[in-house]
Tab-separated table of C-alpha atoms and ligand atoms in Angstrom:
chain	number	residue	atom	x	y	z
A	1	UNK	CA	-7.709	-42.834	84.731
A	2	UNK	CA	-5.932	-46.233	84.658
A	3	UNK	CA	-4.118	-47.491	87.865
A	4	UNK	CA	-0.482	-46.499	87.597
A	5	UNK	CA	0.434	-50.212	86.995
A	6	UNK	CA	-1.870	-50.751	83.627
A	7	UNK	CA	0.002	-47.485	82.882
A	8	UNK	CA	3.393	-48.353	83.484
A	9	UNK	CA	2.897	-51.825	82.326
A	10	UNK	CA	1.589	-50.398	78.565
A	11	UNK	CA	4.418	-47.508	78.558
A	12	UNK	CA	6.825	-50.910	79.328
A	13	UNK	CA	5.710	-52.739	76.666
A	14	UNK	CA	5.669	-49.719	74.160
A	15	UNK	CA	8.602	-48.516	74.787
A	16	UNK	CA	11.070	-50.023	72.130
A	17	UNK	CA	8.772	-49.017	69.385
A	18	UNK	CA	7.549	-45.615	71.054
A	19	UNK	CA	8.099	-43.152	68.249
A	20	UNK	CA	7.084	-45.115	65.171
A	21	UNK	CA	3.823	-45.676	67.379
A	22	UNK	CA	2.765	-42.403	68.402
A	23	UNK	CA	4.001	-40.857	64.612
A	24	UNK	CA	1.390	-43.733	63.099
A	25	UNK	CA	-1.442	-42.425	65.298
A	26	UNK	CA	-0.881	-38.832	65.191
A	27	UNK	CA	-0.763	-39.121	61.140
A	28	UNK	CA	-4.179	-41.521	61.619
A	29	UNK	CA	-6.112	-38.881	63.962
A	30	UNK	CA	-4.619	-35.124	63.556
A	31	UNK	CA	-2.938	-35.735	59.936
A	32	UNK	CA	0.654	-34.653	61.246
A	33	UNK	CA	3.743	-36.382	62.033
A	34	UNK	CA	4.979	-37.052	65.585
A	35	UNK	CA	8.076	-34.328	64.572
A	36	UNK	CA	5.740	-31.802	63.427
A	37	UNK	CA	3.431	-32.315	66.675
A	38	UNK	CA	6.376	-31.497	68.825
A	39	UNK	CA	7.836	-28.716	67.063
A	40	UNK	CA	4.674	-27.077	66.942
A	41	UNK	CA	4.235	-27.388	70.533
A	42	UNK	CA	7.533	-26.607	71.631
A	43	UNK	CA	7.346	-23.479	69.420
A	44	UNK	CA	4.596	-22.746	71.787
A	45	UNK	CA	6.956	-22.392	75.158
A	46	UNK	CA	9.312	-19.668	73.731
A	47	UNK	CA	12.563	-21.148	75.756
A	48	UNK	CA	14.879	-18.947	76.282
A	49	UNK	CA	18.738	-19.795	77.226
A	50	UNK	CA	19.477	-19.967	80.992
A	51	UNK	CA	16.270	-21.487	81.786
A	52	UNK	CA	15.490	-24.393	83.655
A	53	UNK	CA	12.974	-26.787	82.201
A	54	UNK	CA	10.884	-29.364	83.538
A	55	UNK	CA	8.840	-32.070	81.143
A	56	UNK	CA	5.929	-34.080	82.672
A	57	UNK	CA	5.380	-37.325	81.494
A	58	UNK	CA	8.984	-37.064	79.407
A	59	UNK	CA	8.721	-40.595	77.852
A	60	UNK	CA	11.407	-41.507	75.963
A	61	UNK	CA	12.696	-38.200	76.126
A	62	UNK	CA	12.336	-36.454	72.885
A	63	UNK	CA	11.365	-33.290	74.249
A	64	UNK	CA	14.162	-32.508	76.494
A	65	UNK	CA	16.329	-33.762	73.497
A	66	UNK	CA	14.724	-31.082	71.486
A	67	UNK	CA	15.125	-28.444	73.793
A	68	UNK	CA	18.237	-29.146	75.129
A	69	UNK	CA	19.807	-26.672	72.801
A	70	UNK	CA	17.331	-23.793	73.499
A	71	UNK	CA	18.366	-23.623	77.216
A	72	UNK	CA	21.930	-24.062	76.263
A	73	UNK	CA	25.092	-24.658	78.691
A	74	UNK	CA	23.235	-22.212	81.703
A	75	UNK	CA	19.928	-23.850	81.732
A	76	UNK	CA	18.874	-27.114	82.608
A	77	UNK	CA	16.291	-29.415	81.468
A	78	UNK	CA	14.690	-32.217	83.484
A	79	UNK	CA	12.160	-34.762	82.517
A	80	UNK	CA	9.825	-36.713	84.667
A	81	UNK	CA	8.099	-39.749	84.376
A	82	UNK	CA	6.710	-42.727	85.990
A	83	UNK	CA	7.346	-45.580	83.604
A	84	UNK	CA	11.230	-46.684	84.259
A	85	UNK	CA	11.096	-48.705	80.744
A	86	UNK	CA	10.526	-45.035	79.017
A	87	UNK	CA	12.947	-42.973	80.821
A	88	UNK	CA	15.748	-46.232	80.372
A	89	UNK	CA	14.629	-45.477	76.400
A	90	UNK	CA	15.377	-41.975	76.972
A	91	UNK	CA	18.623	-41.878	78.643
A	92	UNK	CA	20.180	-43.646	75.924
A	93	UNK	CA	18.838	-41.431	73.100
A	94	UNK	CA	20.054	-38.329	75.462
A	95	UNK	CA	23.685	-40.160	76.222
A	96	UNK	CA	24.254	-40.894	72.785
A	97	UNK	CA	23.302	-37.258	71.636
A	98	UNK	CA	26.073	-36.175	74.133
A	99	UNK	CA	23.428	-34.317	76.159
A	100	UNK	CA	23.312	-35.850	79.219
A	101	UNK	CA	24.988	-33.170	81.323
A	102	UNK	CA	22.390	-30.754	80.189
A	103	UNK	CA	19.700	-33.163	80.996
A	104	UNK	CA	18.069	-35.153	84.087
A	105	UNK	CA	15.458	-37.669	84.009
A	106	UNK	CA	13.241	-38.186	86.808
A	107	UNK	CA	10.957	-41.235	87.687
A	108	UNK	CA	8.145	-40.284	89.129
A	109	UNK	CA	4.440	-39.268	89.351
A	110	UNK	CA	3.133	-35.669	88.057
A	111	UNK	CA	0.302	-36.401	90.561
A	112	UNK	CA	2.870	-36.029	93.039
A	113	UNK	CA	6.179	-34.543	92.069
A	114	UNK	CA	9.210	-35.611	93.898
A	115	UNK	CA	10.537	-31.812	92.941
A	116	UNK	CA	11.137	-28.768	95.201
A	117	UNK	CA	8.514	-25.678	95.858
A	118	UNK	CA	9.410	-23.040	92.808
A	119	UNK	CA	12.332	-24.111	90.735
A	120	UNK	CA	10.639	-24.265	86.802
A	121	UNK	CA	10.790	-21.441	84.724
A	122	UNK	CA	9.379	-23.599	82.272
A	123	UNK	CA	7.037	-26.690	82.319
A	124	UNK	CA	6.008	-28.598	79.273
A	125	UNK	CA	3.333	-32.060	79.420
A	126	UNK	CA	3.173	-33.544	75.594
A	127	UNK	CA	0.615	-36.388	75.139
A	128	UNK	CA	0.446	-37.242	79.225
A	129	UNK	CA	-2.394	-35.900	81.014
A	130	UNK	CA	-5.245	-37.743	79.855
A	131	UNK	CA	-3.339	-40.531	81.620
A	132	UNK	CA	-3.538	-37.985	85.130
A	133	UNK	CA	-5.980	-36.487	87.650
A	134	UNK	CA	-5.859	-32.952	85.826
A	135	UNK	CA	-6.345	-31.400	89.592
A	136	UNK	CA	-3.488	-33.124	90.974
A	137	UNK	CA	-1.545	-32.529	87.815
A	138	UNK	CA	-2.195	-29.150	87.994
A	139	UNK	CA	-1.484	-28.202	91.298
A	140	UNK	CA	1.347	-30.007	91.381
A	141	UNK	CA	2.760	-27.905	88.053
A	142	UNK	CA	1.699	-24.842	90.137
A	143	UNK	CA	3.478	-25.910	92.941
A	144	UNK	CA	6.967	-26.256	91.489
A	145	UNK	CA	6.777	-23.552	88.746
A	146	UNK	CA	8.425	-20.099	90.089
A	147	UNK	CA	6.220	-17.092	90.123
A	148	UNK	CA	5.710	-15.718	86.683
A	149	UNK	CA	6.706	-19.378	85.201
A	150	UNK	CA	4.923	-20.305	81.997
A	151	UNK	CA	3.109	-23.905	81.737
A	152	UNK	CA	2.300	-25.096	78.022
A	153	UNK	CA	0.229	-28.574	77.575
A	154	UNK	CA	-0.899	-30.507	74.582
A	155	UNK	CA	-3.093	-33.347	74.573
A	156	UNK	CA	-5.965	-35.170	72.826
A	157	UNK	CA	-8.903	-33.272	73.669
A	158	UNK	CA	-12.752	-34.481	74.001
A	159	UNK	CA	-15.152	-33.043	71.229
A	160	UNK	CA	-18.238	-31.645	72.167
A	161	UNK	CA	-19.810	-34.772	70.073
A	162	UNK	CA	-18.588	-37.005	73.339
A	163	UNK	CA	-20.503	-34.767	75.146
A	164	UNK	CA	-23.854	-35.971	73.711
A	165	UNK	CA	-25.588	-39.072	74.225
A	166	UNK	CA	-24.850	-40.561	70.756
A	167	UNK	CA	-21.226	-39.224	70.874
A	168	UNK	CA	-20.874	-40.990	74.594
A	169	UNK	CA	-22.264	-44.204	73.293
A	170	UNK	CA	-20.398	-44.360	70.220
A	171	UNK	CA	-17.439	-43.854	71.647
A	172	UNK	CA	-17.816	-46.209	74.725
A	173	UNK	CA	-18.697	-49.016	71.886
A	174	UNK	CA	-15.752	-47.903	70.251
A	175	UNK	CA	-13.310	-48.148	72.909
A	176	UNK	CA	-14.921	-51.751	74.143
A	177	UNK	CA	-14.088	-53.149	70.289
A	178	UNK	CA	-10.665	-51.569	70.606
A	179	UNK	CA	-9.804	-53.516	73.915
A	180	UNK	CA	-11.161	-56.374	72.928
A	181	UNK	CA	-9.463	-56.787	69.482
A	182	UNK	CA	-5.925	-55.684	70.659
A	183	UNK	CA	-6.286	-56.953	74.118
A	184	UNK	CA	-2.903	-55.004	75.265
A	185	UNK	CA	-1.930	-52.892	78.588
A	186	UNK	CA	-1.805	-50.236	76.047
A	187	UNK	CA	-5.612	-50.178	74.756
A	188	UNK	CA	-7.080	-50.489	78.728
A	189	UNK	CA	-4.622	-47.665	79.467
A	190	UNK	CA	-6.299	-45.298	76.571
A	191	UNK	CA	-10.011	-47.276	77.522
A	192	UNK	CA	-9.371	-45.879	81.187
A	193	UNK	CA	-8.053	-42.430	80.272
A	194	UNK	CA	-11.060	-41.384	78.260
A	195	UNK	CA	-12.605	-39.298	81.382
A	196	UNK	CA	-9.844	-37.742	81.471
A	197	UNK	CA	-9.618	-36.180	78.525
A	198	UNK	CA	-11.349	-32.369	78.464
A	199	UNK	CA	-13.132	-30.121	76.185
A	200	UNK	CA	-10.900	-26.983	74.912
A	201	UNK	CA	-13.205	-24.841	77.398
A	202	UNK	CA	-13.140	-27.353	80.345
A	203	UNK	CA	-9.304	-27.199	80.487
A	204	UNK	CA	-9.665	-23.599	80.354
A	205	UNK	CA	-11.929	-23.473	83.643
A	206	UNK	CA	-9.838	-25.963	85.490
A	207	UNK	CA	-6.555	-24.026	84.509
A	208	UNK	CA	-8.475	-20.816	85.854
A	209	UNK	CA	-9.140	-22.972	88.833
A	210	UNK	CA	-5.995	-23.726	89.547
A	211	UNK	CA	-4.761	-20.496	89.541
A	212	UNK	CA	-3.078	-19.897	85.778
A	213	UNK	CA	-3.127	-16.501	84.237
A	214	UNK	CA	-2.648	-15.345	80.837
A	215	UNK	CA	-4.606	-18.383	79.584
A	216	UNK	CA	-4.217	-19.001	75.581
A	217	UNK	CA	-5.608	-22.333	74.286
A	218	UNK	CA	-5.540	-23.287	70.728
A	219	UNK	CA	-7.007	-26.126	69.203
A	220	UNK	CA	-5.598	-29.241	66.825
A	221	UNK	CA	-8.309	-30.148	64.415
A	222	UNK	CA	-8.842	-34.135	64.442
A	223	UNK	CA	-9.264	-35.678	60.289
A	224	UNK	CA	-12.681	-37.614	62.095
A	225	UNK	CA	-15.270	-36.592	63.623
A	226	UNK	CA	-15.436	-39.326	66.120
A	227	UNK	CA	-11.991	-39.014	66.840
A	228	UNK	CA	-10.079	-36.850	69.640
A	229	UNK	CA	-8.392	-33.601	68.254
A	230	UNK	CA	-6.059	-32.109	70.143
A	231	UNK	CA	-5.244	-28.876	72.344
A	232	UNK	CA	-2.221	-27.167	73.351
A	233	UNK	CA	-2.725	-25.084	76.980
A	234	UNK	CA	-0.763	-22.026	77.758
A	235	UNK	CA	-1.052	-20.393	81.425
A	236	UNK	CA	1.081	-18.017	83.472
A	237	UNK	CA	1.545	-18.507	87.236
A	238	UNK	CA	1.128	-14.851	88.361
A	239	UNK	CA	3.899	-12.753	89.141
A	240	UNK	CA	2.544	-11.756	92.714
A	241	UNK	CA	1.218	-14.315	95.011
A	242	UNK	CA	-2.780	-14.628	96.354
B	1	SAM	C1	2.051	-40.883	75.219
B	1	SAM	S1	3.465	-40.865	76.259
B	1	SAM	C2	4.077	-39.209	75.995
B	1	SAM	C3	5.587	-39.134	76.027
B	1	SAM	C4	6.185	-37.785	75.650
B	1	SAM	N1	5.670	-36.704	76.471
B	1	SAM	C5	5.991	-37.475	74.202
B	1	SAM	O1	5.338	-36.471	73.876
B	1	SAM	O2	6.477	-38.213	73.380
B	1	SAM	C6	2.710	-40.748	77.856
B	1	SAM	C7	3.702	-40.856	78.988
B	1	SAM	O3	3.030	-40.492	80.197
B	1	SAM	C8	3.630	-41.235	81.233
B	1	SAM	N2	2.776	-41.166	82.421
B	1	SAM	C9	1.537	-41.712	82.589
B	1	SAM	N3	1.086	-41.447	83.820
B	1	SAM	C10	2.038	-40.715	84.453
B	1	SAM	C11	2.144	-40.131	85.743
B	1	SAM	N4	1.181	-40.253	86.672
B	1	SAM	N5	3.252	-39.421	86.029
B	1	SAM	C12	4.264	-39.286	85.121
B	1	SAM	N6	4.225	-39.834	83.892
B	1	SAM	C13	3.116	-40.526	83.551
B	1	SAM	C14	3.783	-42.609	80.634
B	1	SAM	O4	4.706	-43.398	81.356
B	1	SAM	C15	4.263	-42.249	79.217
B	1	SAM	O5	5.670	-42.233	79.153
């Protein structure tokens, strides 16, 4: 994982051109668009209206301004993130889609969630946790989802490839050309996230670990082989509690 100022300081300098980026490199590894990424995630979280929504590692804010509608006028959805450039993105785009009574954005860390003990019925985490501690991430999404709350994550995803000597090398050579060619906050940010990133079945054991029931993971196929795919994690916290 990078150190929280590499990550703010390449979420800063990404954050004017945010979606064009991330719709250019989803179309380049998984062969969808940014728009079809979220929907198909979102789909995933089955909001209902009257709920109340959180979003780790918002960004810019183009979840909660998707789901803003689902919860409608009852609900609430909040959005939290540590990179104030992002969220200042994000307010904007949510002020001048006239939702910003329906919405809150937070700055913080998910590592450590300035949020109260079991207020989410909902928590979503697009594209973020490769750049987290998935322990701390996870028992902090534990932590302030209510009993029987659902928790739905998509990521990039390491291959079983990586896993192998040639696939570790490859990729570490990889990575090195990539900083050293762009030379950005952004490319030692990805660099330093790549332990971070988990098989399918590894982020099923640590969700198990952490105490998430009902676990469904499904898997986003990458066009390379060499390449991350992606996974989108689905867990319950139970109902009663241990
Ligand atoms: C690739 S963007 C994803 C944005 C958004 N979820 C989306 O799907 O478009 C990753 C975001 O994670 C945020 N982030 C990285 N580390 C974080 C942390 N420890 N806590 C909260 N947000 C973090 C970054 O600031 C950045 O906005």
């Amino acid at each position: 994982m990078a150190d929280s100022e590499v990550i703010v300081a390449a979420f800063t300098e990404l954050a004017p051109n945010y979606q064009p980026t991330i719709d250019r490199e989803l179309r380049i590894f998984w062969g969808i668009s940014y728009e079809q990424f979220l929907e198909r995630f979102i789909a995933q979280a089955h909001i209902r209206e009257g709920e109340i929504v959180l979003d780790v590692a918002t960004g810019t804010a183009y979840i909660p301004a998707h789901i803003a509608d689902q919860v409608g006028e009852q609900g609430r959805v909040f959005g939290l993130d540590i990179t104030p450039a992002m969220l200042q993105h994000g307010t904007v785009k949510l002020a001048a889609a006239g939702l910003l009574s329906s919405t809150r954005l937070v700055c913080g860390s998910g590592m450590a969630m300035p949020l109260a003990d079991g207020v989410f019925d909902v928590i979503l985490c697009g594209l973020g946790t490769h750049h987290m501690q998935a322990p701390k991430l996870l028992s902090e999404m534990r932590r302030v989802l209510r009993p029987g709350g659902r928790l739905v994550v998509a990521d990039a995803a390491a291959t079983a490839f990586w896993r192998s000597f040639a696939g570790a090398l490859m990729l570490r050579l990889l990575l090195f050309f990539y900083v050293m060619s762009l030379r950005s906050a952004r490319a030692r940010a990805e660099r330093d996230a790549l332990d971070s990133l988990y098989t399918a079945g590894e982020w099923g054991a640590l969700l198990a670990e952490h105490g998430f029931e009902q676990i469904e993971i499904s898997e986003i196929r990458a066009l390379r082989r060499y390449v991350p795919g992606g996974v989108i994690l689905q867990g319950v916290r139970p109902a009663a509690q241990p």
